[in-house]
Amino acid sequence: MRPALLISIACLCGALGASPRPAAAAERPVVVELFTSQSCSSCPPAEALVGRLAQEGSEVLPLAFHVTYWNHLNWRDPYSLPAATARQEAYAARLGGSSYTPQAVIDGRVGLVGSDEAGLRAAIARARAGGPAIPMTLVRDDGRLVAQIGPGSPSGSRAGRVLLVGFDPSRTTKVLRGENAGRTIEQVNIVRSVQDLGSWSGAAETFTPARPDGEAAALLLQAEDGRFLGAARLGPSGAGREALR
């Protein structure tokens, strides 16, 4: 067993019942999902805002989901994913309204225009006041990841889904055609893959998935109503395990 895995297990020992003392409730980063496209001329300001959030510390976890429905124009976003489009459609059904770019979804429950900085920061503040989270860790072990989730008190037998998201922390693209033709766009936390690892019903769980596409990874625990119950992130190889809140 590798040292990183031993450290991870030690960090969760209280949550998994190895300590006689009750584990303290964890804090969590607020998950901000931006639905965007390189073919959308309104999206660069929203992507710049997400970039600022990514630099402000561990209290926010921004993820940029590049949708596919702009690809019918004469520029195909190289990071567009069918899974991103499907995820936004699911939010549209839950939150009401239609799918558009740039759209930000905060904490899985509030949708607004992704470039609305005042509205976005207010929604983040409200989500941050939502209380403690389920403790979670994510570490590397050889060619796989080890994802650990502590126990909790869900209100049902299928209280949440465990998602593993692979993402690239930073990419620069020169757009040659479309609405952003001639622009060089800086983009952060670009989602490259989404895996559903399974359901969570309150008991401590350990998953050992293969490494996802993307240089970094995020582990998300999302309740059936869309709210995130916990989140953890893992930086690129060689960057070490990030401290999570």
Coordinates of C-alpha atoms in Angstrom, one line a residue:
M1 CA 0.0 0.0 0.0
R2 CA 1.4 3.4 -1.0
P3 CA 2.1 6.2 1.5
A4 CA -0.5 8.4 -0.1
L5 CA -3.1 5.8 0.5
L6 CA -2.0 5.3 4.1
I7 CA -2.3 9.1 4.7
S8 CA -5.8 9.1 3.1
I9 CA -7.0 6.3 5.3
A10 CA -5.5 8.0 8.4
C11 CA -7.3 11.2 7.5
L12 CA -10.6 9.4 7.3
C13 CA -10.2 7.0 10.3
G14 CA -12.5 9.1 12.5
A15 CA -15.2 9.2 9.8
L16 CA -14.9 5.5 9.2
G17 CA -15.2 4.5 12.8
A18 CA -11.6 3.7 13.7
S19 CA -11.4 6.4 16.4
P20 CA -13.5 6.4 19.6
R21 CA -14.1 10.1 19.2
P22 CA -16.9 11.3 16.8
A23 CA -15.5 12.7 13.6
A24 CA -15.9 16.5 13.1
A25 CA -18.1 17.4 10.2
A26 CA -16.2 18.5 7.1
E27 CA -16.5 21.7 5.2
R28 CA -16.7 21.5 1.4
P29 CA -15.9 23.6 -1.6
V30 CA -18.9 25.1 -3.3
V31 CA -19.2 23.5 -6.8
V32 CA -19.7 25.9 -9.6
E33 CA -20.5 24.4 -13.0
L34 CA -20.1 26.6 -16.1
F35 CA -21.7 25.4 -19.3
T36 CA -19.8 27.0 -22.1
S37 CA -18.5 26.7 -25.7
Q38 CA -15.6 28.2 -27.6
S39 CA -18.1 29.1 -30.4
C40 CA -20.1 31.3 -28.0
S41 CA -19.1 35.0 -28.2
S42 CA -20.7 35.7 -24.8
C43 CA -18.7 33.0 -23.0
P44 CA -15.2 34.4 -22.6
P45 CA -16.2 36.8 -19.8
A46 CA -17.8 34.0 -17.9
E47 CA -14.7 31.8 -18.4
A48 CA -12.6 34.7 -17.1
L49 CA -14.8 34.8 -14.0
V50 CA -14.4 31.1 -13.5
G51 CA -10.6 31.6 -13.8
R52 CA -10.7 34.2 -11.0
L53 CA -12.7 31.9 -8.8
A54 CA -10.2 29.1 -9.4
Q55 CA -7.4 31.3 -8.1
E56 CA -9.2 32.4 -4.9
G57 CA -8.5 29.3 -2.9
S58 CA -10.2 26.0 -1.9
E59 CA -13.6 27.3 -0.9
V60 CA -14.9 27.1 -4.5
L61 CA -14.5 24.3 -7.0
P62 CA -15.3 25.6 -10.5
L63 CA -15.7 23.2 -13.4
A64 CA -16.2 24.2 -17.1
F65 CA -18.5 21.8 -19.0
H66 CA -18.1 22.4 -22.8
V67 CA -21.4 21.6 -24.5
T68 CA -21.8 20.2 -28.0
Y69 CA -24.8 22.1 -29.4
W70 CA -22.6 24.9 -30.8
N71 CA -20.6 22.5 -32.9
H72 CA -23.0 22.8 -35.9
L73 CA -21.4 26.1 -36.7
N74 CA -18.0 26.3 -38.5
W75 CA -15.9 25.8 -35.3
R76 CA -15.9 22.6 -33.3
D77 CA -15.0 23.1 -29.6
P78 CA -12.2 20.5 -29.1
Y79 CA -13.3 20.1 -25.5
S80 CA -17.0 19.6 -26.1
L81 CA -18.6 16.5 -24.5
P82 CA -21.9 14.8 -24.9
A83 CA -21.9 14.3 -21.2
A84 CA -21.7 18.0 -20.6
T85 CA -24.7 18.6 -22.9
A86 CA -26.7 15.8 -21.1
R87 CA -25.8 17.2 -17.7
Q88 CA -27.0 20.7 -18.6
E89 CA -30.3 19.2 -20.0
A90 CA -30.8 17.4 -16.7
Y91 CA -30.4 20.7 -14.9
A92 CA -32.8 22.4 -17.2
A93 CA -35.4 19.8 -16.4
R94 CA -34.8 20.1 -12.7
L95 CA -34.5 23.9 -12.4
G96 CA -36.8 24.9 -15.2
G97 CA -36.0 27.0 -18.3
S98 CA -33.8 26.1 -21.3
S99 CA -30.2 25.3 -21.9
Y100 CA -28.0 28.2 -22.9
T101 CA -24.4 29.5 -22.7
P102 CA -22.8 30.8 -20.6
Q103 CA -24.9 29.3 -17.8
A104 CA -23.5 28.7 -14.3
V105 CA -25.1 26.3 -11.9
I106 CA -24.1 26.8 -8.2
D107 CA -24.3 24.0 -5.7
G108 CA -26.5 22.1 -8.2
R109 CA -29.6 24.1 -7.3
V110 CA -29.2 27.7 -8.6
G111 CA -28.8 28.6 -12.3
L112 CA -27.9 32.0 -13.7
V113 CA -26.0 33.7 -16.4
G114 CA -22.3 32.7 -16.1
S115 CA -21.0 36.2 -16.4
D116 CA -23.2 37.7 -13.7
E117 CA -20.4 38.0 -11.1
A118 CA -22.5 39.7 -8.4
G119 CA -25.3 37.0 -8.7
L120 CA -22.8 34.2 -8.8
R121 CA -20.9 35.3 -5.8
A122 CA -24.1 35.8 -3.8
A123 CA -25.2 32.3 -4.7
I124 CA -21.8 30.9 -3.6
A125 CA -22.1 32.7 -0.3
R126 CA -25.6 31.2 0.3
A127 CA -24.4 27.7 -0.6
R128 CA -21.4 28.1 1.7
A129 CA -23.8 28.8 4.6
G130 CA -25.5 25.5 3.9
G131 CA -23.7 23.5 6.6
P132 CA -21.1 20.8 6.9
A133 CA -20.4 18.1 4.3
I134 CA -19.7 14.4 4.1
P135 CA -15.9 13.9 4.5
M136 CA -14.2 12.7 1.3
T137 CA -10.7 12.1 0.0
L138 CA -9.2 11.3 -3.4
V139 CA -5.7 10.0 -3.9
R140 CA -3.6 8.2 -6.5
D141 CA -2.5 4.6 -6.0
D142 CA -0.5 3.1 -8.9
G143 CA -2.7 3.3 -12.1
R144 CA -5.9 3.9 -10.2
L145 CA -7.5 6.3 -7.8
V146 CA -8.8 5.7 -4.3
A147 CA -12.0 7.6 -3.5
Q148 CA -13.2 7.4 0.1
I149 CA -16.5 8.8 1.4
G150 CA -17.4 8.9 5.0
P151 CA -20.7 8.1 6.6
G152 CA -23.7 10.4 6.8
S153 CA -27.4 10.6 7.4
P154 CA -29.3 10.5 4.1
S155 CA -33.1 10.6 3.9
G156 CA -33.6 7.6 1.7
S157 CA -32.0 4.5 0.4
R158 CA -30.5 6.2 -2.7
A159 CA -29.6 9.6 -1.2
G160 CA -26.8 10.5 -3.7
R161 CA -24.6 9.7 -6.6
V162 CA -20.8 9.5 -6.6
L163 CA -19.3 11.2 -9.6
L164 CA -15.7 11.3 -10.8
V165 CA -14.8 14.2 -13.0
G166 CA -11.5 14.5 -14.9
F167 CA -10.5 18.0 -15.9
D168 CA -7.6 20.0 -17.3
P169 CA -6.6 22.9 -15.0
S170 CA -5.6 25.3 -17.9
R171 CA -5.7 25.4 -21.7
T172 CA -5.1 28.2 -24.3
T173 CA -6.8 27.9 -27.6
K174 CA -6.6 30.1 -30.7
V175 CA -10.1 30.0 -32.2
L176 CA -9.9 30.2 -36.0
R177 CA -13.6 30.4 -37.0
G178 CA -17.0 31.1 -35.6
E179 CA -18.2 33.9 -33.3
N180 CA -14.8 34.0 -31.6
A181 CA -12.7 33.8 -34.7
G182 CA -9.2 35.3 -34.2
R183 CA -9.4 35.3 -30.4
T184 CA -7.0 33.5 -28.1
I185 CA -9.0 32.1 -25.2
E186 CA -7.7 31.2 -21.8
Q187 CA -9.8 28.5 -20.2
V188 CA -9.6 26.7 -16.8
N189 CA -10.8 23.5 -15.2
I190 CA -12.0 22.1 -18.5
V191 CA -14.0 18.9 -17.9
R192 CA -12.7 16.1 -20.0
S193 CA -14.7 13.1 -18.6
V194 CA -17.5 12.3 -16.2
Q195 CA -18.0 8.9 -14.5
D196 CA -20.9 7.8 -12.4
L197 CA -19.2 5.6 -9.7
G198 CA -22.5 4.5 -8.1
S199 CA -25.0 5.4 -5.4
W200 CA -24.4 6.4 -1.8
S201 CA -27.0 5.7 0.9
G202 CA -25.2 6.9 4.0
A203 CA -22.6 4.2 4.8
A204 CA -18.8 4.8 4.3
E205 CA -17.7 3.8 0.8
T206 CA -14.5 3.2 -1.0
F207 CA -14.2 3.2 -4.8
T208 CA -11.1 2.4 -6.9
P209 CA -11.7 3.7 -10.4
A210 CA -9.2 4.0 -13.2
R211 CA -7.8 7.4 -13.7
P212 CA -10.2 9.6 -15.7
D213 CA -9.3 11.6 -18.8
G214 CA -7.9 14.9 -17.7
E215 CA -4.8 16.0 -15.8
A216 CA -6.7 16.5 -12.5
A217 CA -9.8 15.0 -10.9
A218 CA -12.7 15.9 -8.7
L219 CA -14.8 13.6 -6.6
L220 CA -18.4 14.8 -6.2
L221 CA -21.3 13.5 -4.0
Q222 CA -24.5 14.9 -5.3
A223 CA -27.9 14.4 -3.7
E224 CA -31.1 13.6 -5.6
D225 CA -32.3 17.2 -5.3
G226 CA -29.0 18.4 -7.0
R227 CA -27.3 19.7 -3.9
F228 CA -23.7 18.7 -3.4
L229 CA -23.1 16.8 -0.1
G230 CA -19.3 16.7 -0.5
A231 CA -16.5 17.4 -2.9
A232 CA -12.8 16.6 -3.1
R233 CA -10.2 17.4 -5.8
L234 CA -6.8 16.0 -6.8
G235 CA -4.2 18.0 -8.7
P236 CA -2.2 16.9 -11.7
S237 CA 0.4 14.1 -11.3
G238 CA 3.4 15.5 -9.4
A239 CA 1.5 18.4 -7.9
G240 CA 0.6 16.5 -4.7
R241 CA -2.8 16.0 -3.1
E242 CA -4.6 19.3 -2.5
A243 CA -6.0 20.1 0.9
L244 CA -9.7 20.0 0.6
R245 CA -12.5 21.9 2.4

